[in-house]
Amino acid sequence: MKILIKGGRVIDPASGRDEVTDVLIASGRIVSIGRASELPADRVFDAAGLVVAPGLVDLAARLREPGQEHEGMLESELAAAAAGGVTSLVCLPDTDPVLDEPGLVEMLKFRARKLSRCRLFPLGALTRKLEGQALTEMAELTEAGCVGFSQADVAVSDTLVLQRALQYASTYGYTVWLRPLDAWLGKGVAAQGAVATRLGLSGVPVTAETVALHTLFELVRTTRARVHLCRLSSAAGVALLRAAKSEGLPVTADVSINSLHLTDVDIGYFNPDMRLTPPLRQGADRDALRSALADGTVDALVSDHNPVAEDMKNLPFGEAEPGATGLELLLSLALRWGQDSGLTLPATLARVTQAPVCVLGEAIGSLATSAGRLVEGGVADVCVFDPAAQWSVTPAVLASQGKHTPFSFASTGMLLPGQVRATLVAGTVAFEASRPVPA
Amino acid sequence: MLQLDAESLYAELREGVRPLLKAETALVGIWSGGAWLAERLQQDLGLPGGLQGFGVISSTLHRDDFSERGLASGTDATRLPFAIDGRHIVLVDDVLYTGRTIRAVVNELYDFGRPASVTLAVLVDRGGRQLPIAATFAAAKIVLPATQKLSLERADDGRFSFQTKEAR
Amino acid sequence: MLMRRNPQLNKNGELIHLLSIEGLPKAVLTQILDTAGTFLSVNDREVKKVPLLRGKSVFNLFFENSTRTRTTFEIAAKRLSADVINLDIARSSTAKGESLLDTIANLSAMHADMFVVRHAESGAPYLIAQHVAPHVHVVNAGDGRHAHPTQGLLDMYTIRHFKQDFTQLTVAIVGDIVHSRVARSDIHALTTLGVPEIRAVGPKTLVPGDLAAMGVRVCHDMAEGIHGADVIIMLRLQNERMSGAMLPSAGEFFKSYGLTPEKLALAKPDCIVMHPGPINRGVEIDSSVADGNHSVILPQVTFGIAVRMAVMSTIAGNQA
């Protein structure tokens, strides 16, 4: 099917392209970017006033399948991805059963392909059942489609196992995706500080992150394994990361939309939507994360999409399951951060398109040359959005099964910028806004 | 606006209460206006028990409008320096209106014992009764519209005066 | 972020739930203390009952056991003529996995007018207050480490009774403050009522530096902490703290931070000693001090009933 996206502001952060022009798509690929001659197209999108960007690449989303269907299912969560303009996403292995067998990975990819939407890049478990003891068959899992290996939120407390896992992964050049979180220091439900003390909530000190980072960087020095640090949360953590990068260690990092915008003060009167992991820290931490994302020390912005069932959230703060829905907010929150930081639109979009693909690197094979980009001859993964539109986050407008988010209109009273009008994956329309969603 | 001379009405009250007070009769003023009256009556009539020998009673804990108006703030507690069982009580108040305060005060009194009798003397009876309650003596009987609130004031030097306010 | 109205106050600034002392205006606290005075005199009468809560059902929902606190709430409610139902949560449906909100919904269907809740999780009463019908009131009888507002109020009543003027006092709170809901409520009440010098005294594991943000002076030295104090509030040291690697032993704690007559001599000569109870003799407080003439621990208990009557009658009279 030939699709012409006409007259939009085409932004490709990778090449620096930023111009009002047309994009012609056929057979799942971008045929041309430039003023189109009057070739017959099956569909014409009028993109006047809209931005035509590469489809977003989200490095952290939980789809809850297999095993946690009361919280989310592939249908709803992939629909949420498409509604959010996300065309490729990395999903975590802490499903039930854990993604530690090639057969499970194949089944997941198969199911997702049948639903014919977002590209799914699963992370395999680093250790069997995520128990932090026995290594998984990393080569087999990679062959089945895994793009890296992760422990999700489960810390590996046995440092010998951790070192061995990194050594093994580095044999094949696999990237290990780890949350810098010390198993014992990280046990609290809120960030340690004046707010947690006042509210009587058990606190997670910054040392939970910095102690883990020191350990990881030391192990990376000795094993030369590639490590992607998931969900940095503190200024101290950012400082350690900066030093590690200037030393030349093979590390990358991401930050979640939650840590980028919120602080512990937002917990308010024990709002369980603010129960998140990593916990929301203080203003100075948020500011450090924002500048680190701007200067590239932190490579990518992720949604950290975690749909949580209603009955798992409507509990006292310490008992509520941590997590928030995020796929449909990634673009808007990236735009908000970009506006607040005084960045250009291409620089803002880079953090959710080109940069995440750089983190994935060779793990996604040939896609690495065109995912996260708009390049002639490359895959037609496109997000068309209205940068001037505003919307309010309410349960009714969310496609995800998870309706809880700290950015709900009820919690913040704020409108979010940017609305997706259409999402294409491999040249097929995966999502189209039927009419502008009212603010 | 009606002008009431509180001081001269007090003089009438004093004379009207005198015959009501037999031996063993106790004087109890309803907080706040009635309590001021009782204090002065105790002194002017030379009643037994000394200057603080009179009782003060509050309707707060037995009011029937708790659900609508909540607990009244800044109230003085009931203080009854004598036994109530078998006692003749003279209740004194500044203004008698619907009768609900009197009903609440009598309930409060019963929390302390069973009086032999309860008699009511007021400065002003403004009509508008909503319960079957009557004053044995009232220094003045007037009619005021429901929108006007009438209450007794006491100056720093002890002089009484009346204040009328338009109720919201 | 949207600044929400304090869920304890209605649109007119009147108290409809008592969840925490934090955020309550001084006038609200003072009014409760004044009302408690009235109820104290009621408790001296022959007929100790008043009809303010007649026809209302008060449900005591204690997810954490406490016979003492539950009993004082029960007495307070009954003296207000309320019907009191005690729910033994440990053996009830919650043990079978029923969620907190489902429990509340079921009890509300039984026409509960007021919930008195004690829960192990900080913030649980806020969740409940958000989900009850407008005519239902919630009293927090202690949530996790966060707040124990009625204890805070009765502690203030006690201080006012013995010391009158808050604005001239030095108050020392000693012990396991980081885990204490009583300490937090006391600190909020003391700062709101204008106490100029509040000291938090204890070892670093139990009295962290960021307590200072609540308006207290952190002291790790006992002598410095209680020097010249008008009021000393001793907190109970819980056994779990020893096993949680926060303290080596009760004996060592007593040596440094236990209140003995020698240490008490550093405070003002007319200093009063308070304790929310139950006391651990020889752990945080020496028997001779607990039973001595500085101790006002028993009056605290008496004031507790009057204060709880004041709280329940105040909130029951205000509409959401």
Coordinates of C-alpha atoms in Angstrom, one line a residue, chain C residues 24-276:
Chain C
L24 CA -4.3 21.7 60.9
P25 CA -4.6 25.4 61.8
K26 CA -3.7 26.4 65.3
A27 CA -7.4 27.4 65.9
V28 CA -8.6 23.9 65.2
L29 CA -6.1 22.4 67.7
T30 CA -7.0 25.0 70.3
Q31 CA -10.7 24.4 69.9
I32 CA -10.2 20.6 70.5
L33 CA -8.2 21.3 73.6
D34 CA -10.8 23.7 74.9
T35 CA -13.6 21.2 74.2
A36 CA -11.6 18.5 75.9
G37 CA -11.7 20.6 79.0
T38 CA -15.4 20.5 79.0
F39 CA -15.5 16.7 78.7
L40 CA -13.0 16.4 81.5
S41 CA -15.6 17.9 83.8
V42 CA -18.2 15.5 82.3
N43 CA -16.0 12.6 83.4
D44 CA -16.2 13.9 86.9
R45 CA -20.0 13.8 87.0
E46 CA -22.2 11.1 88.4
V47 CA -23.8 10.7 84.9
K48 CA -20.8 10.6 82.6
K49 CA -22.8 10.4 79.4
V50 CA -23.9 13.1 77.0
P51 CA -26.1 12.4 74.0
L52 CA -24.0 14.0 71.2
L53 CA -23.4 10.8 69.3
R54 CA -26.6 9.1 70.1
G55 CA -27.8 6.8 67.3
K56 CA -24.3 6.9 65.7
S57 CA -22.3 3.7 65.2
V58 CA -18.6 3.9 65.8
F59 CA -16.6 1.1 64.4
N60 CA -13.2 0.4 66.0
L61 CA -11.0 -1.0 63.2
F62 CA -7.7 -2.1 64.7
F63 CA -5.4 -3.8 62.2
E64 CA -2.7 -3.6 64.8
N65 CA -3.5 -4.8 68.2
S66 CA -3.9 -2.4 71.0
T67 CA -6.1 -3.0 73.9
R68 CA -5.2 0.3 75.6
T69 CA -5.9 2.7 72.8
R70 CA -9.0 0.8 71.7
T71 CA -10.4 0.8 75.2
T72 CA -10.0 4.5 75.6
F73 CA -11.7 5.1 72.2
E74 CA -14.5 2.8 73.3
I75 CA -15.0 4.5 76.6
A76 CA -15.0 7.9 74.8
A77 CA -17.5 6.9 72.2
K78 CA -19.8 5.3 74.8
R79 CA -19.7 8.4 76.9
L80 CA -20.9 10.3 73.9
S81 CA -23.8 7.8 73.7
A82 CA -22.6 6.2 70.5
D83 CA -23.0 2.5 69.7
V84 CA -19.5 0.9 69.5
I85 CA -18.5 -2.1 67.5
N86 CA -15.1 -3.5 67.9
L87 CA -13.7 -5.4 64.9
D88 CA -11.1 -8.0 65.5
I89 CA -9.4 -7.8 62.2
A90 CA -6.8 -10.5 62.8
R91 CA -9.4 -13.1 62.8
S92 CA -11.7 -11.5 60.2
S93 CA -12.1 -11.4 56.5
T94 CA -8.9 -9.4 56.0
A95 CA -7.0 -12.4 57.1
K96 CA -8.8 -14.2 54.4
G97 CA -7.4 -11.7 51.9
E98 CA -10.1 -9.1 51.7
S99 CA -8.7 -5.7 50.7
L100 CA -8.8 -2.8 53.0
L101 CA -11.2 -0.9 50.8
D102 CA -13.5 -3.9 50.5
T103 CA -13.6 -4.2 54.3
I104 CA -14.5 -0.5 54.6
A105 CA -17.2 -0.8 51.9
N106 CA -18.8 -3.8 53.7
L107 CA -18.8 -2.0 57.0
S108 CA -20.2 1.1 55.5
A109 CA -23.0 -1.0 54.2
M110 CA -23.7 -1.8 57.9
H111 CA -24.3 1.9 58.5
A112 CA -21.1 2.8 60.1
D113 CA -20.9 6.6 60.9
M114 CA -17.4 6.7 62.1
F115 CA -14.3 4.6 61.7
V116 CA -11.5 4.6 64.3
V117 CA -8.6 3.0 62.5
R118 CA -5.3 1.7 63.5
H119 CA -3.1 0.3 60.7
A120 CA 0.4 -0.8 60.3
E121 CA 0.9 1.1 57.0
S122 CA 1.5 4.9 57.0
G123 CA -1.2 6.6 55.1
A124 CA -3.9 3.9 55.3
P125 CA -6.4 6.3 57.0
Y126 CA -6.0 8.7 54.1
L127 CA -7.0 6.0 51.6
I128 CA -10.0 5.2 53.8
A129 CA -11.1 8.8 54.1
Q130 CA -10.9 9.2 50.3
H131 CA -13.4 6.3 49.8
V132 CA -16.0 6.7 52.5
A133 CA -19.4 8.3 51.9
P134 CA -19.7 12.1 52.8
H135 CA -21.4 11.5 56.1
V136 CA -18.8 9.1 57.4
H137 CA -15.9 10.3 59.6
V138 CA -12.5 8.8 60.1
V139 CA -10.3 9.0 63.2
N140 CA -6.7 7.8 62.8
A141 CA -5.7 5.8 65.9
G142 CA -2.2 5.3 64.6
D143 CA -0.9 4.6 61.1
G144 CA 2.5 3.0 60.7
R145 CA 5.1 5.5 61.7
H146 CA 3.2 8.4 60.4
A147 CA 0.8 9.8 62.9
H148 CA -1.1 9.2 66.1
P149 CA -3.0 12.5 66.3
T150 CA -5.2 11.8 69.3
Q151 CA -2.0 11.0 71.3
G152 CA -0.5 14.2 70.1
L153 CA -3.5 16.2 71.2
L154 CA -3.7 14.6 74.6
D155 CA 0.1 15.3 75.0
M156 CA -0.6 18.9 74.2
Y157 CA -3.5 19.0 76.7
T158 CA -1.2 17.6 79.3
I159 CA 1.4 20.2 78.6
R160 CA -1.1 23.0 78.6
H161 CA -2.6 21.7 81.9
F162 CA 0.8 21.8 83.7
K163 CA 2.6 24.6 81.9
Q164 CA -0.1 26.9 80.4
D165 CA 2.0 28.9 77.9
F166 CA 3.4 27.0 75.0
T167 CA 5.4 29.9 73.7
Q168 CA 8.0 29.8 76.5
L169 CA 8.8 26.1 76.6
T170 CA 11.7 23.9 75.8
V171 CA 10.5 20.4 75.0
A172 CA 12.7 17.3 74.5
I173 CA 11.5 14.2 72.8
V174 CA 13.8 11.2 73.5
G175 CA 14.1 7.8 72.0
D176 CA 13.2 6.0 68.8
I177 CA 11.8 9.0 66.9
V178 CA 12.3 7.8 63.3
H179 CA 9.9 4.9 63.9
S180 CA 7.5 6.8 66.2
R181 CA 4.1 8.1 65.0
V182 CA 3.6 9.7 68.5
A183 CA 6.8 11.7 68.0
R184 CA 5.7 13.0 64.6
S185 CA 2.3 14.1 65.9
D186 CA 3.9 15.7 68.9
I187 CA 6.3 17.6 66.8
H188 CA 3.6 18.9 64.5
A189 CA 1.4 19.9 67.4
L190 CA 4.3 21.6 69.3
T191 CA 5.4 23.6 66.2
T192 CA 1.8 24.7 65.4
L193 CA 1.2 25.8 69.0
G194 CA 4.3 27.9 68.9
V195 CA 6.8 26.0 71.1
P196 CA 10.1 27.8 70.3
E197 CA 12.6 25.0 71.2
I198 CA 11.9 21.3 70.3
R199 CA 14.7 18.8 70.6
A200 CA 14.8 15.3 69.1
V201 CA 17.2 13.2 71.2
G202 CA 18.7 9.8 70.4
P203 CA 21.4 7.9 68.5
K204 CA 21.9 8.6 64.8
T205 CA 20.2 5.3 63.8
L206 CA 17.0 6.4 65.6
V207 CA 17.1 10.2 65.1
P208 CA 18.2 11.0 61.5
G209 CA 19.4 14.4 60.5
D210 CA 16.5 15.1 58.1
L211 CA 14.2 15.3 61.1
A212 CA 15.4 18.9 61.3
A213 CA 13.2 19.7 58.3
M214 CA 10.2 19.2 60.6
G215 CA 11.3 22.0 62.8
V216 CA 13.3 20.3 65.6
R217 CA 16.9 20.5 66.8
V218 CA 18.5 17.1 66.5
C219 CA 20.7 16.1 69.5
H220 CA 22.6 12.9 69.8
D221 CA 23.9 13.8 73.2
M222 CA 21.3 13.2 76.0
A223 CA 22.7 15.7 78.4
E224 CA 22.7 18.5 75.8
G225 CA 19.2 17.4 74.7
I226 CA 17.4 17.6 78.0
H227 CA 19.4 20.5 79.5
G228 CA 17.0 23.1 80.8
A229 CA 13.9 21.3 79.4
D230 CA 10.4 22.1 80.7
V231 CA 8.9 19.0 79.2
I232 CA 10.5 15.6 78.5
I233 CA 8.6 13.2 76.4
M234 CA 10.1 9.7 76.6
L235 CA 9.3 7.3 73.8
R236 CA 8.9 3.5 74.1
L237 CA 11.8 1.6 72.7
Q238 CA 10.5 -1.3 70.6
N239 CA 12.2 -4.7 70.8
E240 CA 12.2 -5.0 67.0
R241 CA 14.7 -2.2 66.8
M242 CA 17.3 -4.4 68.5
S243 CA 17.0 -7.1 65.9
G244 CA 16.9 -4.6 63.1
A245 CA 20.6 -3.8 63.6
M246 CA 19.8 -0.3 64.8
L247 CA 20.9 -0.8 68.4
P248 CA 23.2 -3.3 70.1
S249 CA 21.1 -3.8 73.3
A250 CA 18.5 -2.3 75.6
G251 CA 21.2 -2.0 78.3
E252 CA 23.4 0.2 76.1
F253 CA 20.4 2.4 75.1
F254 CA 19.5 2.9 78.8
K255 CA 23.0 3.9 79.6
S256 CA 23.1 6.7 77.1
Y257 CA 19.5 7.7 76.7
G258 CA 17.5 6.3 79.6
L259 CA 15.9 8.8 81.8
T260 CA 17.4 8.4 85.3
P261 CA 17.1 10.8 88.3
E262 CA 20.7 12.0 87.6
K263 CA 19.9 12.9 84.0
L264 CA 16.5 14.4 85.0
A265 CA 18.4 16.8 87.3
L266 CA 19.8 18.5 84.1
A267 CA 16.3 19.6 83.2
K268 CA 14.4 22.5 84.9
P269 CA 13.4 21.8 88.5
D270 CA 9.7 21.8 87.6
C271 CA 10.1 19.7 84.5
I272 CA 7.3 17.3 83.7
V273 CA 8.0 13.8 82.4
M274 CA 5.6 12.3 79.8
H275 CA 5.4 8.9 78.1
P276 CA 2.7 7.6 75.7

